[in-house]
Each structure stands twice: as C-alpha cells, then as structure tokens.
C-alpha cells in the first residue's frame, strides 16, 4: 500500500527534523554493514533443550511450543470458538469473464442480529474443468470489485480465486477494534490479546470453512496468498491452520517473513508505533530489544512446514528487508528437511529475478513494493508444480 508507505517516510523525516516533538522512532537502517550481530533461535530445539529428532516430536511438541510463543509475544492469542457463522451465496453468475468462469458472491455472517458482522467473499471458479479446482485465497485492500489480482490469467490456468476485503474484518486504523469482528468475542484482555493481524488470519480460516462447502472447489488445494501487511496475516493464518495447502508471502516484511533481529528496514519499534493495532501489546516491548525476542520469523515460516511455502521480495523494497526475508526462508529449511521434504534449494541469496523453487521457494524481483505480474507468474508455476492437474476428485 503505497500511501501507508509514504506516511512512514513522512514519520521518519519528521523524526529527523523535529526531535522536539518527543520520542520518535530512529530512522531505518538500510546499510548492510550496520546490521548488528544477532543470534537466531534454533527452531528444532525444544524449550527443555532437547533436539527435535522426528516429525512426531515436531508436530506434538515443538509446533505447539512455537505457536504459543508467537501468540504470546507477537500476534496475540486467537480464541477458540467464536460467533456463529452463516454462509449465503447471494449472487451467482455462471457466465462471468466472458463465460470462462462462474462468479459467486458469498456473504459470511458472524453472529446474529444488529451486532453481527459480515465478510463478503468473492469467488471465481473456472468453468472448463470438471473436477474441483485449486484456489488462490487472500484478503484484498480495495474491496472485492476492485481486486487487483489478474483474475482472468489465474482462471485460464485452471485455478479459482477467492478474496475478501480486509476492512470488513478489522478496519485498518489504531481505533479499528470497535468496528471489527472482535466485538463478537468476549472482551480481550492482557498483553497477549489478539489484534488486527490475528483477526485477518482468523477470517482467512473462516473463508476456508466456506470453501470446504463449495463443491466446485478442492479445499485441500487452497493456496493462501498475501501482500505486505496481508502477507503477515497470510503467514500467521497458514502457521495456525494446517488446512491451508500452500502459503505465499509477497513482501510481507517486518512481522511477516523478515527476521526481526536483523535490524534492517522496518523494526519492531517502527511497526508497533505506526500500527499499534496490528500485533498484541507484548510485541511492542521488544522495540529496540529484538535480541530478547524468544522467537524470530524463520520459526513462523517453519510452522508452515512441510507444506509448500513461497517467500518473495522486491529489491527496492528495502523497508521489508529482502535479505532478512531470504534468511528467514533459509532458517526454516532445516525443519522442512527434518520432516522429510526438500527445503530451499539455495544457500546464498539468489540474484535478482532468479527464483529458486523447492518445497520452499524464494525470489527477489527487480522493482519496488507491489504484487506484480512477475510475482504471479512464479506463484502460478509453483502451484502447477505442487498441485498437479488431475489430483482432485471429480465433481459429484
Ligand atoms: C507499511 C508497513 C509495512 C507493510 C506495508 C504494507 O507502511 O510499514 O509493514 O505492511 O505498509 O502493508 O503495504
């Protein structure tokens, strides 16, 4: 989102020009030689110091430990249960995109009566295949009728598309909670109470609940994709909900795929100051004290293992720390290998526009902060490889 990015620029500038206005976030470090030494926690070492030797110990012991750490220190706890949900297909157009797709507008209602909240899910499925299709699912910034995804290209490649407007769930403002779906949950309390990213992630799982009921969709092949702040939400959703078959992070940066302890680009101090409603209150305690964080974002990526994971950066998007995103993907690699898949087929950061794709994929694109056609081409190729045609049951 460029306007928000511009705002950050103004905040940093004013910090430099107007120190008298009080404590400001220090300007971002974008100089590799100024990255301080840091130590990353080992995702394969349990809290009691034992090493994770097999998939079972990962699943039953380490995975829950890591989830708890991210809930407590970063995103906040996602409560179990929650309000009653209802799915209603409000409109179906079987000849969308010139007859190549069926478009459905689905109202997903949370709670009852005046207090209820509603998320509108836009769904396109290609008309050609007779079997349920894999789907790219993600939240959008612009409302459903202005989704900036290349829907026709995706549909023509045999994939469905599902998207909802993130503001329906939690308006993206410091005081957005009062209009968010949080109002339908018992009052949140404590420094580990969930916040906007937690709610957006929760909503992605509710969209998947709907997709599981749609016979045109193969809900076992849903690729979750998010750009920027919505990439943070996609990663957190994919980490918590193993039903997502693939997760794609497009330039998710700080609090997403980028390592926090590297202190390059956006920092915990900058993000929690500018967006106090995104994370749980505990995260802000690590502003300027990243070394004390008991987790780092490579472990968030590891929570997606062994499912296919794509982390993408853009070379001019230094605010999101491309190298920190690569290093986090590399840091998740040992977990994938311990679980018996390959990981990231690279030891060094690949050159610009040279994707590397294994069970973990990574690229750094030329250009700036955006979800570009180049990115989509790689994601479609990645999905083709991991969701081969003909693996889904035929439609009943
Ligand atoms: C920026 C924010 C980033 C990223 C981005 C976006 O202002 O600092 O963390 O989320 O917005 O969502 O476009």
mmCIF file of C-alpha atoms and ligand atoms in Angstrom:
data_model
loop_
_atom_site.group_PDB
_atom_site.id
_atom_site.type_symbol
_atom_site.label_atom_id
_atom_site.label_comp_id
_atom_site.label_asym_id
_atom_site.label_seq_id
_atom_site.Cartn_x
_atom_site.Cartn_y
_atom_site.Cartn_z
ATOM 1 C CA UNK A 1 0.000 0.000 0.000
ATOM 2 C CA UNK A 2 1.851 2.988 -1.224
ATOM 3 C CA UNK A 3 0.005 5.685 0.778
ATOM 4 C CA UNK A 4 0.887 3.962 4.055
ATOM 5 C CA UNK A 5 4.463 3.597 2.892
ATOM 6 C CA UNK A 6 4.558 7.311 2.163
ATOM 7 C CA UNK A 7 3.256 8.014 5.649
ATOM 8 C CA UNK A 8 6.129 6.063 7.146
ATOM 9 C CA UNK A 9 8.512 8.154 5.085
ATOM 10 C CA UNK A 10 6.959 11.306 6.499
ATOM 11 C CA UNK A 11 7.163 9.919 10.032
ATOM 12 C CA UNK A 12 10.851 9.150 9.655
ATOM 13 C CA UNK A 13 11.544 12.536 8.090
ATOM 14 C CA UNK A 14 9.725 14.389 10.810
ATOM 15 C CA UNK A 15 11.671 12.390 13.396
ATOM 16 C CA UNK A 16 14.844 13.781 11.905
ATOM 17 C CA UNK A 17 13.594 17.341 11.590
ATOM 18 C CA UNK A 18 11.525 17.722 14.709
ATOM 19 C CA UNK A 19 13.188 15.895 17.581
ATOM 20 C CA UNK A 20 11.488 18.303 19.967
ATOM 21 C CA UNK A 21 8.160 16.574 19.315
ATOM 22 C CA UNK A 22 9.119 13.757 21.660
ATOM 23 C CA UNK A 23 10.329 10.193 21.406
ATOM 24 C CA UNK A 24 10.388 9.183 17.755
ATOM 25 C CA UNK A 25 11.377 6.014 16.027
ATOM 26 C CA UNK A 26 15.002 6.148 14.878
ATOM 27 C CA UNK A 27 15.468 6.295 11.098
ATOM 28 C CA UNK A 28 15.549 2.898 9.450
ATOM 29 C CA UNK A 29 18.879 1.179 8.878
ATOM 30 C CA UNK A 30 19.270 0.346 5.200
ATOM 31 C CA UNK A 31 23.005 -0.214 5.332
ATOM 32 C CA UNK A 32 24.033 -3.865 5.375
ATOM 33 C CA UNK A 33 27.309 -3.059 7.126
ATOM 34 C CA UNK A 34 25.334 -1.623 10.073
ATOM 35 C CA UNK A 35 23.344 -4.793 10.768
ATOM 36 C CA UNK A 36 24.383 -5.752 14.295
ATOM 37 C CA UNK A 37 25.428 -9.304 15.150
ATOM 38 C CA UNK A 38 22.434 -11.382 16.186
ATOM 39 C CA UNK A 39 21.646 -14.954 17.166
ATOM 40 C CA UNK A 40 18.606 -16.794 15.822
ATOM 41 C CA UNK A 41 16.820 -19.340 17.983
ATOM 42 C CA UNK A 42 17.009 -22.902 16.642
ATOM 43 C CA UNK A 43 13.530 -23.972 15.523
ATOM 44 C CA UNK A 44 14.481 -27.614 16.114
ATOM 45 C CA UNK A 45 15.400 -27.216 19.798
ATOM 46 C CA UNK A 46 12.632 -27.755 22.327
ATOM 47 C CA UNK A 47 12.168 -25.462 25.323
ATOM 48 C CA UNK A 48 13.771 -28.146 27.509
ATOM 49 C CA UNK A 49 16.880 -28.125 25.315
ATOM 50 C CA UNK A 50 16.267 -31.421 23.530
ATOM 51 C CA UNK A 51 16.651 -31.556 19.760
ATOM 52 C CA UNK A 52 13.628 -32.414 17.604
ATOM 53 C CA UNK A 53 14.610 -35.736 16.057
ATOM 54 C CA UNK A 54 11.481 -36.748 14.194
ATOM 55 C CA UNK A 55 8.257 -35.493 12.647
ATOM 56 C CA UNK A 56 6.186 -36.642 15.581
ATOM 57 C CA UNK A 57 8.139 -34.611 18.140
ATOM 58 C CA UNK A 58 7.885 -31.631 15.812
ATOM 59 C CA UNK A 59 4.131 -31.979 15.483
ATOM 60 C CA UNK A 60 3.270 -32.839 19.059
ATOM 61 C CA UNK A 61 5.831 -30.813 20.988
ATOM 62 C CA UNK A 62 7.772 -28.163 19.087
ATOM 63 C CA UNK A 63 4.989 -26.902 16.844
ATOM 64 C CA UNK A 64 2.664 -26.173 19.795
ATOM 65 C CA UNK A 65 5.555 -24.532 21.678
ATOM 66 C CA UNK A 66 6.296 -22.209 18.777
ATOM 67 C CA UNK A 67 2.645 -21.376 18.221
ATOM 68 C CA UNK A 68 2.374 -20.434 21.885
ATOM 69 C CA UNK A 69 5.452 -18.180 21.611
ATOM 70 C CA UNK A 70 4.061 -16.331 18.574
ATOM 71 C CA UNK A 71 0.682 -15.954 20.295
ATOM 72 C CA UNK A 72 2.239 -14.621 23.470
ATOM 73 C CA UNK A 73 4.899 -12.321 22.071
ATOM 74 C CA UNK A 74 3.867 -11.329 18.552
ATOM 75 C CA UNK A 75 0.298 -11.719 17.258
ATOM 76 C CA UNK A 76 -1.783 -12.478 20.342
ATOM 77 C CA UNK A 77 -3.970 -15.446 21.140
ATOM 78 C CA UNK A 78 -6.682 -16.485 18.694
ATOM 79 C CA UNK A 79 -9.597 -17.585 20.889
ATOM 80 C CA UNK A 80 -11.233 -20.906 20.129
ATOM 81 C CA UNK A 81 -14.907 -20.962 19.203
ATOM 82 C CA UNK A 82 -16.275 -17.554 18.409
ATOM 83 C CA UNK A 83 -19.554 -16.311 16.996
ATOM 84 C CA UNK A 84 -21.966 -18.374 14.953
ATOM 85 C CA UNK A 85 -21.217 -18.273 11.216
ATOM 86 C CA UNK A 86 -23.547 -18.463 8.258
ATOM 87 C CA UNK A 87 -22.675 -18.797 4.576
ATOM 88 C CA UNK A 88 -25.057 -17.475 1.984
ATOM 89 C CA UNK A 89 -24.387 -17.336 -1.743
ATOM 90 C CA UNK A 90 -26.092 -14.042 -2.559
ATOM 91 C CA UNK A 91 -25.378 -13.972 -6.292
ATOM 92 C CA UNK A 92 -24.152 -16.468 -8.882
ATOM 93 C CA UNK A 93 -23.079 -15.508 -12.379
ATOM 94 C CA UNK A 94 -22.301 -18.632 -14.416
ATOM 95 C CA UNK A 95 -21.054 -16.621 -17.380
ATOM 96 C CA UNK A 96 -18.502 -14.351 -15.764
ATOM 97 C CA UNK A 97 -15.276 -13.399 -17.577
ATOM 98 C CA UNK A 98 -16.884 -13.929 -20.967
ATOM 99 C CA UNK A 99 -18.285 -17.311 -19.967
ATOM 100 C CA UNK A 100 -14.983 -18.739 -18.748
ATOM 101 C CA UNK A 101 -15.827 -18.612 -15.070
ATOM 102 C CA UNK A 102 -18.588 -18.719 -12.536
ATOM 103 C CA UNK A 103 -18.602 -15.833 -10.107
ATOM 104 C CA UNK A 104 -20.197 -16.187 -6.696
ATOM 105 C CA UNK A 105 -20.742 -13.529 -4.094
ATOM 106 C CA UNK A 106 -20.831 -15.181 -0.701
ATOM 107 C CA UNK A 107 -21.933 -13.407 2.460
ATOM 108 C CA UNK A 108 -20.252 -14.894 5.504
ATOM 109 C CA UNK A 109 -22.084 -13.601 8.565
ATOM 110 C CA UNK A 110 -20.663 -13.759 12.059
ATOM 111 C CA UNK A 111 -23.071 -13.528 14.987
ATOM 112 C CA UNK A 112 -26.740 -12.579 14.944
ATOM 113 C CA UNK A 113 -28.887 -9.504 14.599
ATOM 114 C CA UNK A 114 -27.697 -5.926 14.869
ATOM 115 C CA UNK A 115 -24.373 -6.902 16.406
ATOM 116 C CA UNK A 116 -23.440 -9.236 13.537
ATOM 117 C CA UNK A 117 -20.519 -8.605 11.190
ATOM 118 C CA UNK A 118 -20.253 -9.644 7.610
ATOM 119 C CA UNK A 119 -17.414 -10.621 5.325
ATOM 120 C CA UNK A 120 -18.159 -10.683 1.606
ATOM 121 C CA UNK A 121 -16.196 -13.373 -0.146
ATOM 122 C CA UNK A 122 -15.798 -13.054 -3.888
ATOM 123 C CA UNK A 123 -15.249 -16.403 -5.616
ATOM 124 C CA UNK A 124 -14.389 -17.153 -9.231
ATOM 125 C CA UNK A 125 -14.060 -20.741 -10.443
ATOM 126 C CA UNK A 126 -13.167 -21.679 -14.000
ATOM 127 C CA UNK A 127 -16.000 -23.319 -15.931
ATOM 128 C CA UNK A 128 -13.779 -25.595 -18.005
ATOM 129 C CA UNK A 129 -12.583 -28.283 -15.590
ATOM 130 C CA UNK A 130 -14.965 -30.945 -14.429
ATOM 131 C CA UNK A 131 -13.050 -31.631 -11.246
ATOM 132 C CA UNK A 132 -12.972 -29.360 -8.190
ATOM 133 C CA UNK A 133 -10.302 -26.719 -8.684
ATOM 134 C CA UNK A 134 -7.434 -25.495 -6.516
ATOM 135 C CA UNK A 135 -7.932 -21.907 -5.380
ATOM 136 C CA UNK A 136 -5.793 -18.877 -4.560
ATOM 137 C CA UNK A 137 -7.259 -17.235 -1.470
ATOM 138 C CA UNK A 138 -6.288 -13.909 0.042
ATOM 139 C CA UNK A 139 -7.567 -10.727 1.571
ATOM 140 C CA UNK A 140 -7.579 -7.547 -0.506
ATOM 141 C CA UNK A 141 -7.010 -3.872 0.229
ATOM 142 C CA UNK A 142 -9.519 -2.369 -2.159
ATOM 143 C CA UNK A 143 -12.915 -4.086 -1.738
ATOM 144 C CA UNK A 144 -13.964 -7.020 -3.864
ATOM 145 C CA UNK A 145 -14.975 -5.206 -7.005
ATOM 146 C CA UNK A 146 -11.566 -3.641 -7.272
ATOM 147 C CA UNK A 147 -9.450 -6.726 -6.601
ATOM 148 C CA UNK A 148 -6.144 -6.106 -8.291
ATOM 149 C CA UNK A 149 -5.335 -9.756 -8.902
ATOM 150 C CA UNK A 150 -5.051 -10.936 -12.551
ATOM 151 C CA UNK A 151 -8.235 -12.964 -12.205
ATOM 152 C CA UNK A 152 -8.533 -13.913 -15.899
ATOM 153 C CA UNK A 153 -4.981 -15.235 -16.059
ATOM 154 C CA UNK A 154 -5.467 -17.256 -12.901
ATOM 155 C CA UNK A 155 -8.782 -18.700 -14.069
ATOM 156 C CA UNK A 156 -7.374 -19.529 -17.513
ATOM 157 C CA UNK A 157 -4.647 -21.524 -15.778
ATOM 158 C CA UNK A 158 -7.316 -23.653 -14.086
ATOM 159 C CA UNK A 159 -7.377 -22.051 -10.654
ATOM 160 C CA UNK A 160 -10.157 -20.447 -8.715
ATOM 161 C CA UNK A 161 -9.827 -17.139 -6.893
ATOM 162 C CA UNK A 162 -11.349 -16.202 -3.547
ATOM 163 C CA UNK A 163 -10.923 -12.833 -1.890
ATOM 164 C CA UNK A 164 -12.437 -10.637 0.783
ATOM 165 C CA UNK A 165 -11.842 -7.030 1.838
ATOM 166 C CA UNK A 166 -9.712 -6.880 4.984
ATOM 167 C CA UNK A 167 -11.540 -3.797 6.262
ATOM 168 C CA UNK A 168 -14.710 -5.895 6.657
ATOM 169 C CA UNK A 169 -12.956 -7.749 9.457
ATOM 170 C CA UNK A 170 -10.894 -5.084 11.168
ATOM 171 C CA UNK A 171 -10.742 -1.532 9.769
ATOM 172 C CA UNK A 172 -7.042 -0.772 9.457
ATOM 173 C CA UNK A 173 -6.835 2.042 11.985
ATOM 174 C CA UNK A 174 -5.488 2.319 15.512
ATOM 175 C CA UNK A 175 -9.094 2.600 16.736
ATOM 176 C CA UNK A 176 -10.488 -0.029 14.351
ATOM 177 C CA UNK A 177 -11.206 -2.657 17.021
ATOM 178 C CA UNK A 178 -14.612 -1.158 17.862
ATOM 179 C CA UNK A 179 -15.841 -1.843 14.328
ATOM 180 C CA UNK A 180 -14.096 -5.185 13.970
ATOM 181 C CA UNK A 181 -15.258 -8.753 14.497
ATOM 182 C CA UNK A 182 -13.541 -8.509 17.891
ATOM 183 C CA UNK A 183 -16.795 -7.024 19.171
ATOM 184 C CA UNK A 184 -18.306 -10.510 18.778
ATOM 185 C CA UNK A 185 -15.801 -12.152 21.099
ATOM 186 C CA UNK A 186 -15.672 -11.897 24.880
ATOM 187 C CA UNK A 187 -13.631 -8.834 25.885
ATOM 188 C CA UNK A 188 -9.968 -9.224 25.111
ATOM 189 C CA UNK A 189 -7.630 -8.720 27.966
ATOM 190 C CA UNK A 190 -3.941 -8.770 28.631
ATOM 191 C CA UNK A 191 -0.757 -8.086 26.743
ATOM 192 C CA UNK A 192 -1.276 -11.206 24.627
ATOM 193 C CA UNK A 193 -4.772 -10.261 23.415
ATOM 194 C CA UNK A 194 -5.126 -10.666 19.654
ATOM 195 C CA UNK A 195 -5.411 -7.715 17.324
ATOM 196 C CA UNK A 196 -5.846 -6.868 13.627
ATOM 197 C CA UNK A 197 -3.389 -9.386 12.153
ATOM 198 C CA UNK A 198 -4.887 -12.090 14.361
ATOM 199 C CA UNK A 199 -8.379 -11.187 13.170
ATOM 200 C CA UNK A 200 -7.391 -11.084 9.491
ATOM 201 C CA UNK A 201 -5.759 -14.505 9.890
ATOM 202 C CA UNK A 202 -8.845 -15.858 11.651
ATOM 203 C CA UNK A 203 -11.022 -14.606 8.803
ATOM 204 C CA UNK A 204 -8.892 -16.438 6.242
ATOM 205 C CA UNK A 205 -9.671 -19.667 8.071
ATOM 206 C CA UNK A 206 -13.383 -18.785 8.003
ATOM 207 C CA UNK A 207 -13.136 -18.212 4.241
ATOM 208 C CA UNK A 208 -11.621 -21.690 4.016
ATOM 209 C CA UNK A 209 -14.557 -23.032 6.054
ATOM 210 C CA UNK A 210 -16.796 -21.741 3.281
ATOM 211 C CA UNK A 211 -14.590 -23.105 0.505
ATOM 212 C CA UNK A 212 -14.864 -26.541 2.134
ATOM 213 C CA UNK A 213 -18.586 -26.397 1.444
ATOM 214 C CA UNK A 214 -18.268 -25.336 -2.212
ATOM 215 C CA UNK A 215 -18.314 -28.364 -4.491
ATOM 216 C CA UNK A 216 -16.571 -26.537 -7.317
ATOM 217 C CA UNK A 217 -13.522 -26.082 -5.068
ATOM 218 C CA UNK A 218 -10.913 -28.561 -3.919
ATOM 219 C CA UNK A 219 -10.427 -27.216 -0.397
ATOM 220 C CA UNK A 220 -7.411 -29.476 0.067
ATOM 221 C CA UNK A 221 -5.562 -27.394 -2.515
ATOM 222 C CA UNK A 222 -6.038 -23.843 -1.300
ATOM 223 C CA UNK A 223 -3.021 -21.576 -1.724
ATOM 224 C CA UNK A 224 -3.094 -18.690 0.697
ATOM 225 C CA UNK A 225 -1.515 -15.523 -0.634
ATOM 226 C CA UNK A 226 -0.994 -12.108 0.910
ATOM 227 C CA UNK A 227 0.854 -8.948 0.007
ATOM 228 C CA UNK A 228 2.599 -6.820 2.596
ATOM 229 C CA UNK A 229 0.545 -6.463 5.795
ATOM 230 C CA UNK A 230 -1.825 -9.036 4.344
ATOM 231 C CA UNK A 231 1.202 -11.270 3.788
ATOM 232 C CA UNK A 232 1.817 -11.092 7.530
ATOM 233 C CA UNK A 233 -1.798 -12.189 8.061
ATOM 234 C CA UNK A 234 -1.459 -14.994 5.481
ATOM 235 C CA UNK A 235 1.651 -16.358 7.186
ATOM 236 C CA UNK A 236 0.043 -16.270 10.619
ATOM 237 C CA UNK A 237 -3.098 -17.969 9.232
ATOM 238 C CA UNK A 238 -1.016 -20.616 7.463
ATOM 239 C CA UNK A 239 1.043 -21.223 10.595
ATOM 240 C CA UNK A 240 -2.032 -21.809 12.739
ATOM 241 C CA UNK A 241 -4.316 -23.636 10.321
ATOM 242 C CA UNK A 242 -2.783 -26.707 8.678
ATOM 243 C CA UNK A 243 -5.696 -26.980 6.235
ATOM 244 C CA UNK A 244 -4.031 -24.364 4.021
ATOM 245 C CA UNK A 245 -2.108 -26.437 1.490
ATOM 246 C CA UNK A 246 0.324 -23.695 0.401
ATOM 247 C CA UNK A 247 1.291 -20.265 1.692
ATOM 248 C CA UNK A 248 2.709 -17.379 -0.352
ATOM 249 C CA UNK A 249 4.178 -14.299 1.272
ATOM 250 C CA UNK A 250 4.614 -11.366 -1.080
ATOM 251 C CA UNK A 251 6.875 -8.753 0.514
ATOM 252 C CA UNK A 252 5.401 -9.249 3.979
ATOM 253 C CA UNK A 253 8.425 -7.694 5.688
ATOM 254 C CA UNK A 254 8.622 -6.923 9.399
ATOM 255 C CA UNK A 255 6.276 -9.122 11.442
ATOM 256 C CA UNK A 256 5.906 -11.283 8.304
ATOM 257 C CA UNK A 257 8.713 -13.143 6.579
ATOM 258 C CA UNK A 258 11.573 -10.799 7.557
ATOM 259 C CA UNK A 259 13.776 -11.536 10.554
ATOM 260 C CA UNK A 260 13.188 -9.080 13.406
ATOM 261 C CA UNK A 261 16.614 -9.466 14.981
ATOM 262 C CA UNK A 262 18.462 -8.238 11.877
ATOM 263 C CA UNK A 263 17.517 -4.595 12.404
ATOM 264 C CA UNK A 264 17.293 -3.650 8.741
ATOM 265 C CA UNK A 265 14.434 -1.634 7.262
ATOM 266 C CA UNK A 266 11.265 -1.614 9.359
ATOM 267 C CA UNK A 267 11.868 -2.511 13.008
ATOM 268 C CA UNK A 268 9.676 -3.650 15.880
ATOM 269 C CA UNK A 269 9.833 -0.074 17.196
ATOM 270 C CA UNK A 270 8.694 1.444 13.900
ATOM 271 C CA UNK A 271 5.911 -1.020 13.193
ATOM 272 C CA UNK A 272 4.393 -1.089 16.660
ATOM 273 C CA UNK A 273 4.441 2.690 16.827
ATOM 274 C CA UNK A 274 2.894 3.262 13.413
ATOM 275 C CA UNK A 275 0.449 0.344 13.608
ATOM 276 C CA UNK A 276 -0.346 -0.224 17.305
ATOM 277 C CA UNK A 277 -3.435 -2.227 16.336
ATOM 278 C CA UNK A 278 -1.672 -4.949 14.350
ATOM 279 C CA UNK A 279 0.101 -7.038 16.996
ATOM 280 C CA UNK A 280 -0.505 -7.939 20.618
ATOM 281 C CA UNK A 281 0.739 -5.412 23.157
ATOM 282 C CA UNK A 282 3.658 -7.652 24.152
ATOM 283 C CA UNK A 283 5.331 -7.226 20.762
ATOM 284 C CA UNK A 284 5.958 -3.520 21.390
ATOM 285 C CA UNK A 285 8.003 -4.455 24.462
ATOM 286 C CA UNK A 286 10.696 -5.720 22.094
ATOM 287 C CA UNK A 287 11.132 -2.325 20.422
ATOM 288 C CA UNK A 288 14.887 -1.766 20.473
ATOM 289 C CA UNK A 289 15.245 -5.069 22.356
ATOM 290 C CA UNK A 290 14.845 -7.522 19.490
ATOM 291 C CA UNK A 291 17.669 -9.686 20.853
ATOM 292 C CA UNK A 292 15.336 -10.606 23.732
ATOM 293 C CA UNK A 293 12.557 -11.898 21.465
ATOM 294 C CA UNK A 294 12.261 -15.635 22.203
ATOM 295 C CA UNK A 295 11.282 -16.317 18.564
ATOM 296 C CA UNK A 296 12.071 -14.957 15.151
ATOM 297 C CA UNK A 297 10.204 -15.060 11.890
ATOM 298 C CA UNK A 298 12.061 -18.062 10.396
ATOM 299 C CA UNK A 299 10.158 -20.041 13.023
ATOM 300 C CA UNK A 300 6.859 -18.637 11.777
ATOM 301 C CA UNK A 301 7.800 -19.900 8.318
ATOM 302 C CA UNK A 302 8.792 -23.251 9.844
ATOM 303 C CA UNK A 303 5.268 -23.590 11.252
ATOM 304 C CA UNK A 304 4.089 -23.948 7.655
ATOM 305 C CA UNK A 305 6.330 -26.997 7.103
ATOM 306 C CA UNK A 306 6.107 -29.376 5.350
ATOM 307 C CA UNK A 307 3.590 -27.533 3.146
ATOM 308 C CA UNK A 308 4.867 -25.619 0.104
ATOM 309 C CA UNK A 309 5.900 -22.088 1.050
ATOM 310 C CA UNK A 310 6.868 -19.198 -1.225
ATOM 311 C CA UNK A 311 8.624 -16.117 0.144
ATOM 312 C CA UNK A 312 9.091 -13.236 -2.296
ATOM 313 C CA UNK A 313 10.824 -9.881 -2.004
ATOM 314 C CA UNK A 314 11.482 -6.906 -4.281
ATOM 315 C CA UNK A 315 14.953 -5.476 -4.469
ATOM 316 C CA UNK A 316 13.939 -1.836 -3.982
ATOM 317 C CA UNK A 317 11.636 -2.734 -1.113
ATOM 318 C CA UNK A 318 14.350 -2.278 1.479
ATOM 319 C CA UNK A 319 11.797 -1.348 4.135
ATOM 320 C CA UNK A 320 10.669 -5.020 4.023
ATOM 321 C CA UNK A 321 14.302 -6.259 4.188
ATOM 322 C CA UNK A 322 14.639 -8.637 1.208
ATOM 323 C CA UNK A 323 17.725 -10.286 2.670
ATOM 324 C CA UNK A 324 16.005 -10.767 6.018
ATOM 325 C CA UNK A 325 13.153 -12.476 4.174
ATOM 326 C CA UNK A 326 15.583 -14.753 2.354
ATOM 327 C CA UNK A 327 17.416 -15.600 5.578
ATOM 328 C CA UNK A 328 14.151 -16.446 7.302
ATOM 329 C CA UNK A 329 13.232 -18.833 4.467
ATOM 330 C CA UNK A 330 16.701 -20.363 4.804
ATOM 331 C CA UNK A 331 16.206 -20.588 8.564
ATOM 332 C CA UNK A 332 13.025 -22.625 8.054
ATOM 333 C CA UNK A 333 14.820 -25.060 5.741
ATOM 334 C CA UNK A 334 16.125 -27.453 8.458
ATOM 335 C CA UNK A 335 12.575 -28.017 9.693
ATOM 336 C CA UNK A 336 11.368 -28.970 6.210
ATOM 337 C CA UNK A 337 14.281 -31.378 5.855
ATOM 338 C CA UNK A 338 13.653 -32.889 9.285
ATOM 339 C CA UNK A 339 10.075 -33.507 8.178
ATOM 340 C CA UNK A 340 11.334 -35.369 5.126
ATOM 341 C CA UNK A 341 10.804 -32.906 2.264
ATOM 342 C CA UNK A 342 13.383 -30.814 0.498
ATOM 343 C CA UNK A 343 13.629 -27.221 1.629
ATOM 344 C CA UNK A 344 15.041 -24.129 -0.033
ATOM 345 C CA UNK A 345 17.398 -25.065 -2.879
ATOM 346 C CA UNK A 346 19.874 -22.232 -2.209
ATOM 347 C CA UNK A 347 22.466 -21.350 0.402
ATOM 348 C CA UNK A 348 23.060 -17.819 -0.785
ATOM 349 C CA UNK A 349 20.555 -15.181 -1.729
ATOM 350 C CA UNK A 350 19.772 -15.691 -5.433
ATOM 351 C CA UNK A 351 20.345 -12.926 -7.966
ATOM 352 C CA UNK A 352 17.520 -10.527 -8.804
ATOM 353 C CA UNK A 353 14.794 -12.155 -10.939
ATOM 354 C CA UNK A 354 16.263 -15.668 -10.466
ATOM 355 C CA UNK A 355 13.648 -17.629 -8.498
ATOM 356 C CA UNK A 356 14.666 -20.778 -6.637
ATOM 357 C CA UNK A 357 11.866 -23.242 -6.048
ATOM 358 C CA UNK A 358 11.858 -26.345 -3.874
ATOM 359 C CA UNK A 359 9.324 -27.114 -1.155
ATOM 360 C CA UNK A 360 10.335 -23.605 -0.083
ATOM 361 C CA UNK A 361 10.669 -21.063 -2.879
ATOM 362 C CA UNK A 362 12.196 -17.611 -2.875
ATOM 363 C CA UNK A 363 12.718 -14.783 -5.316
ATOM 364 C CA UNK A 364 13.785 -11.183 -5.202
ATOM 365 C CA UNK A 365 12.206 -9.301 -8.076
ATOM 366 C CA UNK A 366 13.502 -6.135 -9.651
ATOM 367 C CA UNK A 367 11.436 -3.083 -8.754
ATOM 368 C CA UNK A 368 9.596 -1.948 -5.678
ATOM 369 C CA UNK A 369 6.851 -2.858 -3.219
ATOM 370 C CA UNK A 370 3.992 -4.400 -5.203
ATOM 371 C CA UNK A 371 2.253 -7.638 -6.115
ATOM 372 C CA UNK A 372 3.370 -7.673 -9.740
ATOM 373 C CA UNK A 373 2.641 -9.865 -12.760
ATOM 374 C CA UNK A 374 6.161 -11.226 -12.410
ATOM 375 C CA UNK A 375 5.295 -12.452 -8.909
ATOM 376 C CA UNK A 376 2.061 -14.048 -10.113
ATOM 377 C CA UNK A 377 3.896 -15.909 -12.893
ATOM 378 C CA UNK A 378 6.163 -17.526 -10.303
ATOM 379 C CA UNK A 379 3.264 -18.368 -7.982
ATOM 380 C CA UNK A 380 1.293 -19.996 -10.790
ATOM 381 C CA UNK A 381 4.329 -22.066 -11.779
ATOM 382 C CA UNK A 382 4.871 -23.031 -8.129
ATOM 383 C CA UNK A 383 1.217 -24.045 -7.755
ATOM 384 C CA UNK A 384 1.343 -26.018 -11.041
ATOM 385 C CA UNK A 385 4.255 -27.971 -9.615
ATOM 386 C CA UNK A 386 2.707 -28.678 -6.231
ATOM 387 C CA UNK A 387 -0.938 -29.007 -7.253
ATOM 388 C CA UNK A 388 -0.621 -31.093 -10.414
ATOM 389 C CA UNK A 389 -3.725 -31.277 -12.560
ATOM 390 C CA UNK A 390 -5.792 -34.393 -12.105
ATOM 391 C CA UNK A 391 -5.083 -34.863 -8.396
ATOM 392 C CA UNK A 392 -8.550 -33.767 -7.326
ATOM 393 C CA UNK A 393 -11.638 -35.974 -7.181
ATOM 394 C CA UNK A 394 -14.181 -35.345 -9.941
ATOM 395 C CA UNK A 395 -17.134 -33.173 -9.129
ATOM 396 C CA UNK A 396 -20.122 -35.063 -7.850
HETATM 397 C C1 LIG B 1 3.962 -0.297 5.520
HETATM 398 C C2 LIG B 1 4.286 -1.101 6.728
HETATM 399 C C3 LIG B 1 4.744 -2.462 6.318
HETATM 400 C C4 LIG B 1 3.860 -3.096 5.275
HETATM 401 C C5 LIG B 1 3.261 -2.101 4.300
HETATM 402 C C6 LIG B 1 2.008 -2.544 3.540
HETATM 403 O O1 LIG B 1 3.637 1.006 5.805
HETATM 404 O O2 LIG B 1 5.278 -0.416 7.431
HETATM 405 O O3 LIG B 1 4.877 -3.288 7.462
HETATM 406 O O4 LIG B 1 2.874 -3.862 5.860
HETATM 407 O O5 LIG B 1 2.888 -0.919 4.905
HETATM 408 O O6 LIG B 1 1.138 -3.230 4.073
HETATM 409 O O7 LIG B 1 1.926 -2.128 2.376
#
